[in-house]
Short mmCIF file of C-alpha atoms in Angstrom, two decimals:
data_model
loop_
_atom_site.label_atom_id
_atom_site.label_comp_id
_atom_site.label_asym_id
_atom_site.label_seq_id
_atom_site.Cartn_x
_atom_site.Cartn_y
_atom_site.Cartn_z
CA MET A 1 7.06 15.75 34.21
CA LYS A 2 4.41 13.74 31.36
CA VAL A 3 4.00 15.29 28.38
CA LEU A 4 1.56 14.90 25.45
CA SER A 5 2.48 16.85 22.05
CA LEU A 6 -0.60 16.67 19.80
CA PHE A 7 0.72 17.47 15.80
CA ASP A 8 3.97 16.69 17.56
CA GLY A 9 5.83 17.04 13.68
CA ILE A 10 10.04 16.70 14.86
CA SER A 11 9.33 17.06 18.28
CA CYS A 12 10.60 20.76 18.63
CA GLY A 13 9.00 20.42 22.25
CA GLN A 14 11.24 18.04 23.24
CA VAL A 15 14.29 20.22 22.31
CA ALA A 16 12.62 23.24 24.00
CA LEU A 17 11.82 21.13 26.99
CA GLU A 18 15.54 20.02 27.30
CA ARG A 19 16.80 23.97 26.81
CA ALA A 20 14.46 25.32 29.16
CA GLY A 21 15.96 22.61 31.91
CA ILE A 22 13.01 20.64 32.34
CA ALA A 23 13.01 16.85 32.85
CA VAL A 24 10.62 14.68 31.12
CA ASP A 25 9.28 11.30 32.45
CA GLN A 26 7.48 10.35 29.62
CA TYR A 27 6.83 12.30 26.09
CA PHE A 28 3.69 11.05 24.38
CA ALA A 29 3.50 12.41 20.77
CA SER A 30 0.59 12.65 18.16
CA GLU A 31 1.72 12.46 14.68
CA ILE A 32 0.56 10.76 11.47
CA ASP A 33 3.28 11.78 9.16
CA LYS A 34 6.26 9.30 8.71
CA THR A 35 8.69 11.65 8.18
CA PRO A 36 8.61 14.18 10.92
CA ILE A 37 8.44 11.02 12.80
CA LYS A 38 11.58 9.46 11.63
CA VAL A 39 13.42 12.50 13.12
CA THR A 40 11.75 12.43 16.27
CA GLN A 41 12.40 8.75 16.79
CA TYR A 42 16.08 9.20 15.51
CA HIS A 43 16.82 11.94 18.34
CA TYR A 44 14.08 10.70 21.06
CA PRO A 45 13.56 7.09 20.33
CA ASN A 46 11.76 6.85 23.79
CA THR A 47 8.81 9.11 22.38
CA ILE A 48 5.69 7.09 22.82
CA GLN A 49 4.00 7.65 19.24
CA LEU A 50 0.17 7.48 19.60
CA GLY A 51 -1.16 8.00 16.34
CA ASP A 52 -3.72 9.87 14.73
CA ILE A 53 -5.41 12.17 17.03
CA SER A 54 -9.17 11.03 15.92
CA GLY A 55 -8.36 8.26 18.04
CA HIS A 56 -7.75 10.24 21.24
CA GLU A 57 -10.69 8.94 23.42
CA ALA A 58 -8.86 5.27 22.82
CA TRP A 59 -5.39 6.52 24.34
CA ASP A 60 -4.41 5.03 27.52
CA LEU A 61 -2.22 7.68 29.21
CA PRO A 62 -1.53 8.83 32.99
CA LYS A 63 -2.32 12.22 34.57
CA ILE A 64 -0.78 14.43 31.90
CA ASP A 65 1.29 17.56 33.31
CA LEU A 66 1.94 19.34 30.07
CA LEU A 67 -0.13 19.43 26.51
CA ILE A 68 1.16 21.11 23.89
CA GLY A 69 0.83 21.43 20.00
CA GLY A 70 0.37 23.79 17.19
CA SER A 71 -2.80 22.83 15.39
CA PRO A 72 -2.60 22.95 11.77
CA CYS A 73 -2.69 26.77 10.24
CA GLN A 74 -3.49 26.62 6.71
CA ASP A 75 -7.16 27.58 6.79
CA LEU A 76 -6.28 30.03 9.41
CA SER A 77 -3.34 32.26 7.67
CA ARG A 78 -4.06 35.68 6.32
CA GLY A 79 -2.51 34.97 3.29
CA ARG A 80 -5.35 32.99 1.93
CA THR A 81 -8.79 33.97 0.99
CA ILE A 82 -11.06 33.97 3.96
CA ASN A 83 -14.25 32.93 1.93
CA SER A 84 -13.17 30.05 -0.04
CA SER A 85 -14.96 26.87 -1.53
CA LYS A 86 -13.00 24.59 0.65
CA GLY A 87 -14.19 26.10 4.01
CA GLU A 88 -11.31 28.62 5.13
CA GLY A 89 -11.01 28.99 9.12
CA LEU A 90 -11.83 27.04 12.01
CA GLU A 91 -13.89 24.95 9.90
CA GLY A 92 -11.68 24.15 7.30
CA ASP A 93 -10.09 20.64 6.36
CA ARG A 94 -7.32 20.94 8.41
CA SER A 95 -7.66 23.93 10.97
CA GLN A 96 -10.56 22.48 12.30
CA LEU A 97 -8.25 19.99 13.81
CA PHE A 98 -8.05 22.79 16.85
CA TRP A 99 -11.50 21.44 17.91
CA ARG A 100 -9.38 18.05 18.68
CA TYR A 101 -6.87 20.00 20.50
CA LEU A 102 -9.96 21.27 22.42
CA GLU A 103 -11.38 17.93 22.86
CA VAL A 104 -8.04 16.28 24.36
CA LEU A 105 -7.51 19.29 26.78
CA ARG A 106 -10.82 18.99 28.49
CA THR A 107 -10.86 15.37 28.56
CA ARG A 108 -7.31 14.90 29.97
CA LYS A 109 -7.27 18.24 32.08
CA PRO A 110 -3.61 18.67 31.92
CA THR A 111 -2.20 21.17 34.18
CA PHE A 112 -0.68 23.35 31.74
CA PHE A 113 -1.15 23.65 28.15
CA LEU A 114 0.25 25.67 25.15
CA LEU A 115 -1.29 25.92 21.55
CA GLU A 116 0.55 27.74 18.71
CA ASN A 117 -0.84 29.22 16.00
CA VAL A 118 -0.17 31.92 12.84
CA ARG A 119 -1.74 35.22 13.45
CA MET A 120 -5.07 35.10 11.93
CA ASP A 121 -8.35 37.02 11.16
CA LYS A 122 -9.72 38.40 14.77
CA LYS A 123 -12.73 36.43 14.52
CA HIS A 124 -11.15 33.26 15.03
CA GLU A 125 -8.51 34.25 17.12
CA GLU A 126 -11.61 35.66 19.66
CA VAL A 127 -12.93 31.91 19.16
CA ILE A 128 -9.94 30.25 20.28
CA SER A 129 -9.37 32.60 23.19
CA ARG A 130 -13.05 31.88 24.44
CA GLU A 131 -12.42 28.29 24.11
CA LEU A 132 -9.43 28.13 25.81
CA GLY A 133 -9.99 30.63 28.58
CA VAL A 134 -6.84 32.88 27.97
CA GLN A 135 -5.57 35.47 25.76
CA PRO A 136 -2.77 34.87 23.31
CA ILE A 137 0.81 36.62 23.34
CA LEU A 138 1.94 37.49 20.06
CA ILE A 139 5.79 36.92 19.55
CA ASN A 140 7.79 37.12 16.67
CA SER A 141 10.48 34.88 16.21
CA ASN A 142 12.78 37.68 15.02
CA LEU A 143 13.92 38.23 18.49
CA VAL A 144 15.49 34.84 18.88
CA SER A 145 16.19 34.31 14.98
CA TYR A 146 16.97 35.57 11.81
CA GLN A 147 13.34 34.91 10.52
CA ASN A 148 10.64 36.90 11.13
CA ARG A 149 7.71 34.60 11.88
CA GLU A 150 4.64 36.15 14.08
CA ARG A 151 2.68 33.44 15.75
CA LEU A 152 0.06 33.64 18.75
CA TYR A 153 0.67 31.49 21.49
CA TRP A 154 -2.23 30.56 24.09
CA THR A 155 -1.11 29.12 27.63
CA ASN A 156 -1.67 29.17 31.20
CA ILE A 157 1.56 29.09 32.25
CA PRO A 158 2.10 32.33 34.37
CA GLY A 159 4.41 35.00 33.51
CA VAL A 160 5.03 34.62 29.95
CA SER A 161 6.58 37.67 28.34
CA GLN A 162 8.75 38.69 25.34
CA PRO A 163 11.86 37.15 24.64
CA GLU A 164 14.53 39.58 24.98
CA ASP A 165 15.64 41.27 21.46
CA GLN A 166 19.01 38.72 20.49
CA GLN A 167 19.70 40.89 17.63
CA VAL A 168 20.40 37.77 15.60
CA ASN A 169 21.62 38.86 11.93
CA PHE A 170 21.06 36.56 8.89
CA GLN A 171 24.46 37.51 7.49
CA ASP A 172 26.23 36.18 10.80
CA PHE A 173 24.42 32.62 9.72
CA LYS A 174 24.82 32.67 6.04
CA ASP A 175 27.01 29.79 4.47
CA ASN A 176 29.46 30.46 2.53
CA ASP A 177 31.16 27.20 1.09
CA ALA A 178 30.20 27.49 -2.31
CA GLU A 179 30.79 23.46 -3.17
CA TYR A 180 28.33 22.97 -0.21
CA LEU A 181 25.84 25.57 -1.66
CA GLN A 182 26.04 23.67 -4.94
CA ARG A 183 23.37 21.16 -4.09
CA PHE A 184 20.88 24.16 -3.48
CA LYS A 185 21.18 26.26 -6.47
CA VAL A 186 17.94 27.32 -8.48
CA LYS A 187 18.28 26.47 -12.17
CA ASP A 188 17.70 29.93 -13.96
CA THR A 189 14.39 28.22 -16.03
CA PRO A 190 12.82 31.05 -18.35
CA SER A 191 10.16 30.84 -16.09
CA ARG A 192 12.02 31.76 -12.85
CA LEU A 193 13.78 34.55 -14.92
CA LYS A 194 10.61 35.95 -15.78
CA MET A 195 9.54 35.75 -12.28
CA TRP A 196 12.47 36.52 -10.23
CA GLY A 197 14.72 38.88 -12.67
CA SER A 198 18.40 38.19 -12.39
CA GLY A 199 20.34 37.43 -9.16
CA VAL A 200 21.34 40.94 -8.79
CA SER A 201 18.58 42.83 -9.42
CA GLY A 202 15.31 40.46 -8.86
CA SER A 203 14.23 38.67 -5.69
CA CYS A 204 17.62 37.13 -4.55
CA LYS A 205 19.04 40.58 -3.83
CA ASN A 206 16.35 40.97 -1.12
CA VAL A 207 18.08 38.01 1.07
CA THR A 208 21.52 38.48 0.08
CA ALA A 209 22.22 41.16 2.28
CA ALA A 210 19.07 40.93 4.65
CA GLU A 211 19.67 40.88 8.41
CA LYS A 212 16.47 39.42 8.60
CA ILE A 213 14.44 37.09 6.31
CA ASN A 214 10.40 36.45 6.10
CA CYS A 215 8.98 33.42 7.57
CA ILE A 216 10.66 30.17 6.50
CA THR A 217 8.08 28.11 4.48
CA LEU A 218 7.56 25.08 2.90
CA LYS A 219 8.46 26.53 -0.66
CA GLN A 220 11.01 29.17 -0.23
CA ASP A 221 10.36 31.22 -3.27
CA ARG A 222 6.86 31.24 -2.21
CA TRP A 223 7.18 35.03 -0.66
CA LYS A 224 9.49 37.78 -1.07
CA ASN A 225 12.75 37.84 0.94
CA SER A 226 11.83 34.35 2.23
CA GLY A 227 14.94 32.33 1.15
CA LEU A 228 16.34 33.19 -2.36
CA VAL A 229 19.91 33.99 -2.23
CA GLU A 230 21.97 35.50 -4.76
CA PHE A 231 24.45 32.62 -5.82
CA ASP A 232 26.46 32.04 -8.74
CA GLY A 233 24.93 34.23 -11.34
CA PHE A 234 21.26 33.45 -10.18
CA CYS A 235 19.52 32.09 -7.16
CA ARG A 236 19.97 29.40 -4.09
CA TYR A 237 17.64 28.48 -1.56
CA LEU A 238 18.45 28.38 1.86
CA SER A 239 20.45 25.49 2.81
CA THR A 240 19.64 22.83 5.31
CA ARG A 241 22.04 24.17 7.85
CA GLU A 242 20.41 27.88 7.31
CA LEU A 243 17.03 26.37 7.49
CA GLU A 244 17.64 24.73 10.90
CA LEU A 245 19.58 27.27 12.25
CA GLY A 246 16.54 30.31 11.15
CA GLN A 247 13.98 27.84 13.71
CA THR A 248 17.04 27.56 16.67
CA LEU A 249 17.25 24.07 15.53
CA PRO A 250 20.82 21.88 16.18
CA VAL A 251 22.52 21.93 13.10
CA GLY A 252 22.02 18.12 11.49
CA TYR A 253 18.70 17.84 13.37
CA THR A 254 17.34 16.54 10.18
CA GLN A 255 20.45 14.90 8.42
CA MET A 256 18.39 11.75 8.01
CA LEU A 257 16.14 13.33 5.51
CA SER A 258 16.37 14.53 1.83
CA PHE A 259 16.68 18.55 1.47
CA ARG A 260 12.96 18.85 -0.07
CA GLN A 261 12.01 16.97 2.98
CA SER A 262 13.94 18.98 5.77
CA GLU A 263 12.71 22.13 3.96
CA LYS A 264 9.09 21.08 4.75
CA VAL A 265 9.09 19.81 8.08
CA ILE A 266 11.52 22.69 9.31
CA GLY A 267 8.92 25.07 7.69
CA ASN A 268 6.44 23.26 9.41
CA ALA A 269 8.17 23.30 12.91
CA TRP A 270 8.25 25.61 15.69
CA THR A 271 11.09 28.19 16.62
CA VAL A 272 12.48 26.49 19.56
CA ASP A 273 13.73 29.11 21.43
CA VAL A 274 10.87 30.80 21.46
CA ILE A 275 9.20 27.59 23.02
CA ALA A 276 12.20 27.07 25.32
CA HIS A 277 11.44 30.72 26.69
CA ILE A 278 7.92 30.05 27.11
CA LEU A 279 8.50 26.76 29.08
CA LYS A 280 11.10 28.33 31.43
CA ASN A 281 8.37 29.89 33.40
CA LEU A 282 6.84 26.56 33.91
CA LYS A 283 10.45 25.31 35.20
CA GLU A 284 9.89 28.13 37.90
CA GLU A 285 6.38 27.26 38.67
CA VAL A 286 7.30 23.53 38.97
CA GLU A 287 10.05 24.06 41.21
CA SER A 288 8.65 26.80 43.34
#
């Protein structure tokens, strides 16, 4: 299997392929951020890094069996204003990179493809579906993880369905080592006290006893119930270990990074077990 991964990030695709039992002969990755590349090359030193997708026409590649990627979602997210001065949607500065994915798909003509993105305004979803020629399946990561993370997956891999609900509870994964957790404590500054309230009655309480948390994000205090846990009289962020487990990554996968670096790359990552679930259908197709 020869795989081309666009916007590869920390190579969750390679972790998912392993879990799906799919052997990879060559894995080509397009990524420009040095931090996630550092993670990828630590775990998968044979990864062939191609650089910026804008230069894809010059890539010297063999026939690709599987094209995967999650094009940037910032301009498509429902949490953003559609009519902003920066040009939201598929023409936004970052989300317009979907068109580069499409160019690669049409140029390389892989046997199978998979594209992931956020839930978005229906008009943008319909454009992507029309261009790819398939309808997406909406999967919430909460079926295999303790986080609510709804994502759309467009693929020509046959037979893709919803994963079985694993009934994952955040409380079963929550760290309790007080010494370890000190590094994730949030300072109770006046502005934070005003914004969040006390640890018992404010935002921290929502995650402290929650079965599921809201989507793991680059900044855990961005949304209610997205990562502030009651701790030591106030709040703490989700630990690196908790973040990794929330995306069903192996514990220690981002150990070579600082906490803030890990928080960012994990927030941008895929939920591995969702991707592995989709790719299991590919394994059956290849072996049949």
